[in-house]
Amino acid sequence: MSIEKGRDITVSVLKFNPKSKASKPHFVDYKLEETPGMTLFIALTYIRENLDPDLSFDFVCRAGICGSCGMVVNGKPALGCRTLIANYPDGKIQLMPMPAFELIKDLSINTGKWMDDMSRRVESWVHTNEEVDISKIEEKVDPDVADEVFELDRCIECGICVSSCGTKLMRPDFVGAVGLNRVARFEVDPHDNRTADDFYELVGDDDGIFGCMSLLACEDHCPKHLPLQNKIAYLRRKLVALR
Amino acid sequence: MKINYCDALVIGGGLAGLRAAVAAQTKGLSTVVLSLVPVKRSHSAAAQGGMQASLGNSKMSQGDNEDLHFADTVKGSDWGCDQEVARMFVHTAPKAIRELAGWGVPWSRVREGSREAVINAKKTTITEDADVHGLITSRDFGGTKKWRTCYTADATGHTMLFGVANEALKIEVDIRDRKEALSLIHDGGRCYGAIVRDLITGELEAYVSKGTCISTGGYGRLFKQTTNAVICEGTGQAIALETGIATLGNMEAVQFHPTPIVPSGILLTEGCRGDGGILRDVDGHRFMPDYEPEKKELASRDVVSRRMIEHIRNGKGVPSPYGDHIWLDISILGREHIEKNLRDVQEICQIFNGIDPADEGKKGWAPVLPMQHYSMGGIRTKKTGESQTLDGLFSCGESACWDMHGFNRLGGNSVSETVVAGMIVGNYFADYCLENDVEIKTSTVKKFLNEQDEYLDEILEYNGEEDIFRIKNTMQNLMDNKVGIFRDGEKLTAAVIELEELLKKTKQITVKSKEKIGNPELEEAYRVPRMLKLALCVAKGARERTESRGAHYREDFLKRDDANWLNRTITTWPNASDTQPTIAYEEIDIMTMEMPPAFRGYGAKGMIIENDLSEKRQAEVDEIREKLETEGKDRHAIQDALLNFDLPMNYRQNNERVGDK
């Protein structure tokens, strides 16, 4: 069976290497033929292999699981690997690196460093003094509670919530929906002994839970459809009651 | 020259590397983890369906224990595994999962009462007892006697990876991402760290350490059609190979998973079939029971993959623009089950193929085809995880040939191996770093750094007609077509010749940009030759192995040959100027086995060339077992008499279970 010739599409990419004195931000248009089921992963790989070997971008799993490939697609942040070219009827796609993160080059940004800092800031680990004897039967957890923790643990730290956040524009140190979701996750985890007061110490300020203006762009764009706004509202009510 | 000193250097920040780093840091060592990508983006995150550990909590796993897990693992490996290592593994797996629960991994839990499940395409009611409510539950996977695969919906690797990475952050392991190891520093037969390139600045630096552990995952990207992430290029194994001293084991043992989706190659977890999903052909017929009446869709992966291709060859494939495929039907599990337990699978089908697998009937069927999935081969190690030939170099996880998988890995045993080997090898590795000093001259370190620096300059000066991307694509297609699921001498011989040619051509390219910073083509230009060396190890090892065992299937040698081939392929690359690897073999001793070679219980019958020792050892095993049973000894004592094994820390303690008397 042969494959019909696909549409001609144009992918326009903002190129810039901040480490080069000669480099200035500029758009480069790449023209290529669409193939069935083509995603931005497939398109950008084709461009690098055939049109511009100097184009930098990040993909790892190419299946929407690892969170590496957040980029601004026609003005909206999205995972490149999950973006189907077929969903753009005019065949024109403009790509820019996500804002709010350090630019490495072209579409490549340093989300890893930001997320590490966030994880340390909200102490993104189980706090407990109990020694677990791993030869013994594990502690019981209600199945509903385990499911609830899992729901919030599904975050892949792609950074899309941060780059779509209005507060982050005004407050450079804002911990982002990703950070607040992480706090909410450990708050429901029965293994974690931290109290509301402990969480208040971590995020009880305008760079944390009280900074959020509830603009909802985080939830609108979250590729894992996490209940960010509900969880932020819940956390805010809980922490504001403490003071 | 920048030299970073540390006690313990871990290359690779997936589950295995991070868990090994936690072991080293916990023993008071200054520990550095280097990773190509932010560690939480490692390919471990893509493990969907679950982790095998014989907890035996839920109804369908009652009575499970280490002995059953061991037997399943050995059969799965087609007797290629090291049985002592398999024992070490199955004994530690329950501890690993319980440790992770304490680190916050939200394992799905048993719920008391009745629920409906689909078993063998029939709705069945399972009732869980009240006393196990809240313990870790498990699902069914291929090739296992009990429901042993513990999970967090279908995002198991993701939650495990975040759990272990968070623990590493908590104890302040020094994690540095976007760092790529280009070569290992070694002197006098001992490894002292690595020469590393910063992928942001392009700068080369040396990391000098008492011990080095490679945990860089598999080499799936040698193939075109693979479920593996784009970073799984096998460069960890390649830099070990390039020392000329370290050896690789069983590189031809490559697993093909039955159900990646067509055409993107994204995996749909084995949990789909474990939970009751079935395979259908062009007529909508469920064909697996025709081939495998007992295990059906849940035979081991190598068997199911071959049966699918066999069925397609019989003219029963579903035609598509991407060639013939098979249907995976999970719609029979019902929407509620899919939207809770197979949500990522549903999203993948919706986003990449426009299919909702929860839709009833043909509308919800997903196109699948076997593709490369797992590398059983890797850096050959001792039981401690240390290279057999290069002191101070350790390896754990998929990058290693430790060797618990032999010639085929069971589903759910891979993420399980990452954390279990991270615990076991990580502790042996830490002990090595505690007991040994750095004894290398900085001038020697400088020599290794200069070599890599000059190599990069040399690549930028190449001035030929070839294109590195084209070479890579040619290699990947060739590996699919000639070193894939069905192999024969003719295709493999051609593959070795063509790969050797491609390796030579990597010096006849031109890298267009001469920048040393942010130059993706330069990165390909130094990675692809290393990938080609590994591809040659795979192809040549496959060509030489004139038998079929596990995932290595020769159409010209259909039988498993225990008389001649019960051994491990050992590959080296003694001289940098060589264009082919050197191959030797390591015997596997039947007379020390707890479970001598026999029929696996699935796959074609009568396809074994027996080794006389198998029967002899079986008689010994039976005799010992009978004698001890008469003496009233328990299963632990009997096992100990058959095969003795050691573990570090307190991992040798027995695992408590609900069913214990």
PDB file of N, CA, C and O in Angstrom, chain A residues 135-169:
ATOM      1  N   SER A 135      12.152  -6.257  55.850  1.00  0.00           N
ATOM      2  CA  SER A 135      11.882  -7.696  55.821  1.00  0.00           C
ATOM      3  C   SER A 135      10.470  -8.002  56.318  1.00  0.00           C
ATOM      4  O   SER A 135       9.989  -9.120  56.192  1.00  0.00           O
ATOM      5  N   LYS A 136       9.836  -7.010  56.899  1.00  0.00           N
ATOM      6  CA  LYS A 136       8.504  -7.210  57.486  1.00  0.00           C
ATOM      7  C   LYS A 136       7.399  -6.707  56.550  1.00  0.00           C
ATOM      8  O   LYS A 136       7.651  -5.902  55.649  1.00  0.00           O
ATOM      9  N   ILE A 137       6.184  -7.174  56.804  1.00  0.00           N
ATOM     10  CA  ILE A 137       5.039  -6.758  55.987  1.00  0.00           C
ATOM     11  C   ILE A 137       4.891  -5.236  56.045  1.00  0.00           C
ATOM     12  O   ILE A 137       5.035  -4.627  57.107  1.00  0.00           O
ATOM     13  N   GLU A 138       4.614  -4.660  54.884  1.00  0.00           N
ATOM     14  CA  GLU A 138       4.547  -3.214  54.778  1.00  0.00           C
ATOM     15  C   GLU A 138       3.362  -2.626  55.558  1.00  0.00           C
ATOM     16  O   GLU A 138       2.388  -3.315  55.830  1.00  0.00           O
ATOM     17  N   GLU A 139       3.505  -1.338  55.879  1.00  0.00           N
ATOM     18  CA  GLU A 139       2.426  -0.601  56.533  1.00  0.00           C
ATOM     19  C   GLU A 139       1.201  -0.583  55.607  1.00  0.00           C
ATOM     20  O   GLU A 139       1.335  -0.407  54.400  1.00  0.00           O
ATOM     21  N   LYS A 140       0.013  -0.739  56.186  1.00  0.00           N
ATOM     22  CA  LYS A 140      -1.191  -0.687  55.343  1.00  0.00           C
ATOM     23  C   LYS A 140      -1.528   0.752  54.969  1.00  0.00           C
ATOM     24  O   LYS A 140      -1.326   1.665  55.766  1.00  0.00           O
ATOM     25  N   VAL A 141      -2.034   0.919  53.764  1.00  0.00           N
ATOM     26  CA  VAL A 141      -2.501   2.230  53.318  1.00  0.00           C
ATOM     27  C   VAL A 141      -3.875   2.012  52.689  1.00  0.00           C
ATOM     28  O   VAL A 141      -4.045   1.083  51.889  1.00  0.00           O
ATOM     29  N   ASP A 142      -4.823   2.836  53.053  1.00  0.00           N
ATOM     30  CA  ASP A 142      -6.150   2.694  52.459  1.00  0.00           C
ATOM     31  C   ASP A 142      -6.040   2.855  50.932  1.00  0.00           C
ATOM     32  O   ASP A 142      -5.386   3.782  50.459  1.00  0.00           O
ATOM     33  N   PRO A 143      -6.672   1.959  50.175  1.00  0.00           N
ATOM     34  CA  PRO A 143      -6.540   2.031  48.710  1.00  0.00           C
ATOM     35  C   PRO A 143      -6.949   3.383  48.126  1.00  0.00           C
ATOM     36  O   PRO A 143      -6.330   3.858  47.166  1.00  0.00           O
ATOM     37  N   ASP A 144      -7.959   4.009  48.718  1.00  0.00           N
ATOM     38  CA  ASP A 144      -8.378   5.322  48.211  1.00  0.00           C
ATOM     39  C   ASP A 144      -7.312   6.377  48.459  1.00  0.00           C
ATOM     40  O   ASP A 144      -7.078   7.249  47.625  1.00  0.00           O
ATOM     41  N   VAL A 145      -6.658   6.304  49.611  1.00  0.00           N
ATOM     42  CA  VAL A 145      -5.601   7.270  49.926  1.00  0.00           C
ATOM     43  C   VAL A 145      -4.407   7.051  48.983  1.00  0.00           C
ATOM     44  O   VAL A 145      -3.838   8.005  48.444  1.00  0.00           O
ATOM     45  N   ALA A 146      -4.057   5.777  48.753  1.00  0.00           N
ATOM     46  CA  ALA A 146      -2.956   5.485  47.820  1.00  0.00           C
ATOM     47  C   ALA A 146      -3.281   6.041  46.440  1.00  0.00           C
ATOM     48  O   ALA A 146      -2.421   6.639  45.777  1.00  0.00           O
ATOM     49  N   ASP A 147      -4.537   5.868  46.010  1.00  0.00           N
ATOM     50  CA  ASP A 147      -4.941   6.389  44.696  1.00  0.00           C
ATOM     51  C   ASP A 147      -4.854   7.916  44.656  1.00  0.00           C
ATOM     52  O   ASP A 147      -4.464   8.495  43.647  1.00  0.00           O
ATOM     53  N   GLU A 148      -5.224   8.547  45.774  1.00  0.00           N
ATOM     54  CA  GLU A 148      -5.192  10.010  45.824  1.00  0.00           C
ATOM     55  C   GLU A 148      -3.751  10.535  45.726  1.00  0.00           C
ATOM     56  O   GLU A 148      -3.470  11.498  45.013  1.00  0.00           O
ATOM     57  N   VAL A 149      -2.834   9.872  46.440  1.00  0.00           N
ATOM     58  CA  VAL A 149      -1.419  10.259  46.351  1.00  0.00           C
ATOM     59  C   VAL A 149      -0.942  10.053  44.920  1.00  0.00           C
ATOM     60  O   VAL A 149      -0.268  10.909  44.336  1.00  0.00           O
ATOM     61  N   PHE A 150      -1.309   8.919  44.344  1.00  0.00           N
ATOM     62  CA  PHE A 150      -0.878   8.624  42.969  1.00  0.00           C
ATOM     63  C   PHE A 150      -1.355   9.706  42.000  1.00  0.00           C
ATOM     64  O   PHE A 150      -0.589  10.147  41.133  1.00  0.00           O
ATOM     65  N   GLU A 151      -2.600  10.141  42.144  1.00  0.00           N
ATOM     66  CA  GLU A 151      -3.139  11.170  41.246  1.00  0.00           C
ATOM     67  C   GLU A 151      -2.214  12.378  41.191  1.00  0.00           C
ATOM     68  O   GLU A 151      -1.946  12.934  40.134  1.00  0.00           O
ATOM     69  N   LEU A 152      -1.725  12.790  42.380  1.00  0.00           N
ATOM     70  CA  LEU A 152      -0.890  13.993  42.448  1.00  0.00           C
ATOM     71  C   LEU A 152       0.565  13.682  42.122  1.00  0.00           C
ATOM     72  O   LEU A 152       1.343  14.566  41.763  1.00  0.00           O
ATOM     73  N   ASP A 153       0.931  12.411  42.240  1.00  0.00           N
ATOM     74  CA  ASP A 153       2.306  11.988  41.946  1.00  0.00           C
ATOM     75  C   ASP A 153       2.515  11.832  40.438  1.00  0.00           C
ATOM     76  O   ASP A 153       3.621  11.542  39.992  1.00  0.00           O
ATOM     77  N   ARG A 154       1.453  12.029  39.651  1.00  0.00           N
ATOM     78  CA  ARG A 154       1.566  11.832  38.204  1.00  0.00           C
ATOM     79  C   ARG A 154       2.282  12.994  37.512  1.00  0.00           C
ATOM     80  O   ARG A 154       2.583  12.924  36.324  1.00  0.00           O
ATOM     81  N   CYS A 155       2.529  14.094  38.250  1.00  0.00           N
ATOM     82  CA  CYS A 155       3.225  15.249  37.667  1.00  0.00           C
ATOM     83  C   CYS A 155       4.571  14.818  37.091  1.00  0.00           C
ATOM     84  O   CYS A 155       5.317  14.083  37.721  1.00  0.00           O
ATOM     85  N   ILE A 156       4.876  15.283  35.865  1.00  0.00           N
ATOM     86  CA  ILE A 156       6.126  14.897  35.216  1.00  0.00           C
ATOM     87  C   ILE A 156       7.144  16.046  35.170  1.00  0.00           C
ATOM     88  O   ILE A 156       8.143  15.973  34.455  1.00  0.00           O
ATOM     89  N   GLU A 157       6.890  17.113  35.925  1.00  0.00           N
ATOM     90  CA  GLU A 157       7.825  18.244  36.009  1.00  0.00           C
ATOM     91  C   GLU A 157       8.224  18.791  34.638  1.00  0.00           C
ATOM     92  O   GLU A 157       9.384  19.129  34.409  1.00  0.00           O
ATOM     93  N   CYS A 158       7.258  18.877  33.727  1.00  0.00           N
ATOM     94  CA  CYS A 158       7.583  19.372  32.387  1.00  0.00           C
ATOM     95  C   CYS A 158       7.777  20.887  32.382  1.00  0.00           C
ATOM     96  O   CYS A 158       8.398  21.434  31.476  1.00  0.00           O
ATOM     97  N   GLY A 159       7.206  21.570  33.402  1.00  0.00           N
ATOM     98  CA  GLY A 159       7.390  23.014  33.487  1.00  0.00           C
ATOM     99  C   GLY A 159       6.354  23.828  32.723  1.00  0.00           C
ATOM    100  O   GLY A 159       6.424  25.056  32.698  1.00  0.00           O
ATOM    101  N   ILE A 160       5.402  23.159  32.100  1.00  0.00           N
ATOM    102  CA  ILE A 160       4.391  23.889  31.323  1.00  0.00           C
ATOM    103  C   ILE A 160       3.559  24.793  32.229  1.00  0.00           C
ATOM    104  O   ILE A 160       3.240  25.928  31.870  1.00  0.00           O
ATOM    105  N   CYS A 161       3.251  24.336  33.451  1.00  0.00           N
ATOM    106  CA  CYS A 161       2.477  25.180  34.376  1.00  0.00           C
ATOM    107  C   CYS A 161       3.260  26.442  34.736  1.00  0.00           C
ATOM    108  O   CYS A 161       2.675  27.520  34.882  1.00  0.00           O
ATOM    109  N   VAL A 162       4.563  26.308  34.864  1.00  0.00           N
ATOM    110  CA  VAL A 162       5.402  27.451  35.255  1.00  0.00           C
ATOM    111  C   VAL A 162       5.490  28.459  34.107  1.00  0.00           C
ATOM    112  O   VAL A 162       5.367  29.665  34.307  1.00  0.00           O
ATOM    113  N   SER A 163       5.646  27.940  32.889  1.00  0.00           N
ATOM    114  CA  SER A 163       5.814  28.857  31.764  1.00  0.00           C
ATOM    115  C   SER A 163       4.491  29.479  31.336  1.00  0.00           C
ATOM    116  O   SER A 163       4.477  30.459  30.600  1.00  0.00           O
ATOM    117  N   SER A 164       3.368  28.941  31.812  1.00  0.00           N
ATOM    118  CA  SER A 164       2.093  29.586  31.467  1.00  0.00           C
ATOM    119  C   SER A 164       1.549  30.422  32.620  1.00  0.00           C
ATOM    120  O   SER A 164       0.431  30.917  32.559  1.00  0.00           O
ATOM    121  N   CYS A 165       2.349  30.612  33.666  1.00  0.00           N
ATOM    122  CA  CYS A 165       1.859  31.220  34.905  1.00  0.00           C
ATOM    123  C   CYS A 165       2.049  32.742  34.923  1.00  0.00           C
ATOM    124  O   CYS A 165       3.155  33.240  34.711  1.00  0.00           O
ATOM    125  N   GLY A 166       0.949  33.474  35.211  1.00  0.00           N
ATOM    126  CA  GLY A 166       1.013  34.933  35.311  1.00  0.00           C
ATOM    127  C   GLY A 166       1.800  35.376  36.533  1.00  0.00           C
ATOM    128  O   GLY A 166       2.594  36.326  36.471  1.00  0.00           O
ATOM    129  N   THR A 167       1.599  34.693  37.645  1.00  0.00           N
ATOM    130  CA  THR A 167       2.307  35.075  38.869  1.00  0.00           C
ATOM    131  C   THR A 167       3.819  34.962  38.682  1.00  0.00           C
ATOM    132  O   THR A 167       4.583  35.815  39.134  1.00  0.00           O
ATOM    133  N   LYS A 168       4.229  33.908  37.986  1.00  0.00           N
ATOM    134  CA  LYS A 168       5.670  33.694  37.782  1.00  0.00           C
ATOM    135  C   LYS A 168       6.305  34.887  37.055  1.00  0.00           C
ATOM    136  O   LYS A 168       7.474  35.213  37.295  1.00  0.00           O
ATOM    137  N   LEU A 169       5.523  35.552  36.182  1.00  0.00           N
ATOM    138  CA  LEU A 169       6.038  36.726  35.470  1.00  0.00           C
ATOM    139  C   LEU A 169       6.338  37.866  36.436  1.00  0.00           C
ATOM    140  O   LEU A 169       7.301  38.606  36.278  1.00  0.00           O
TER     141      LEU A 169
END
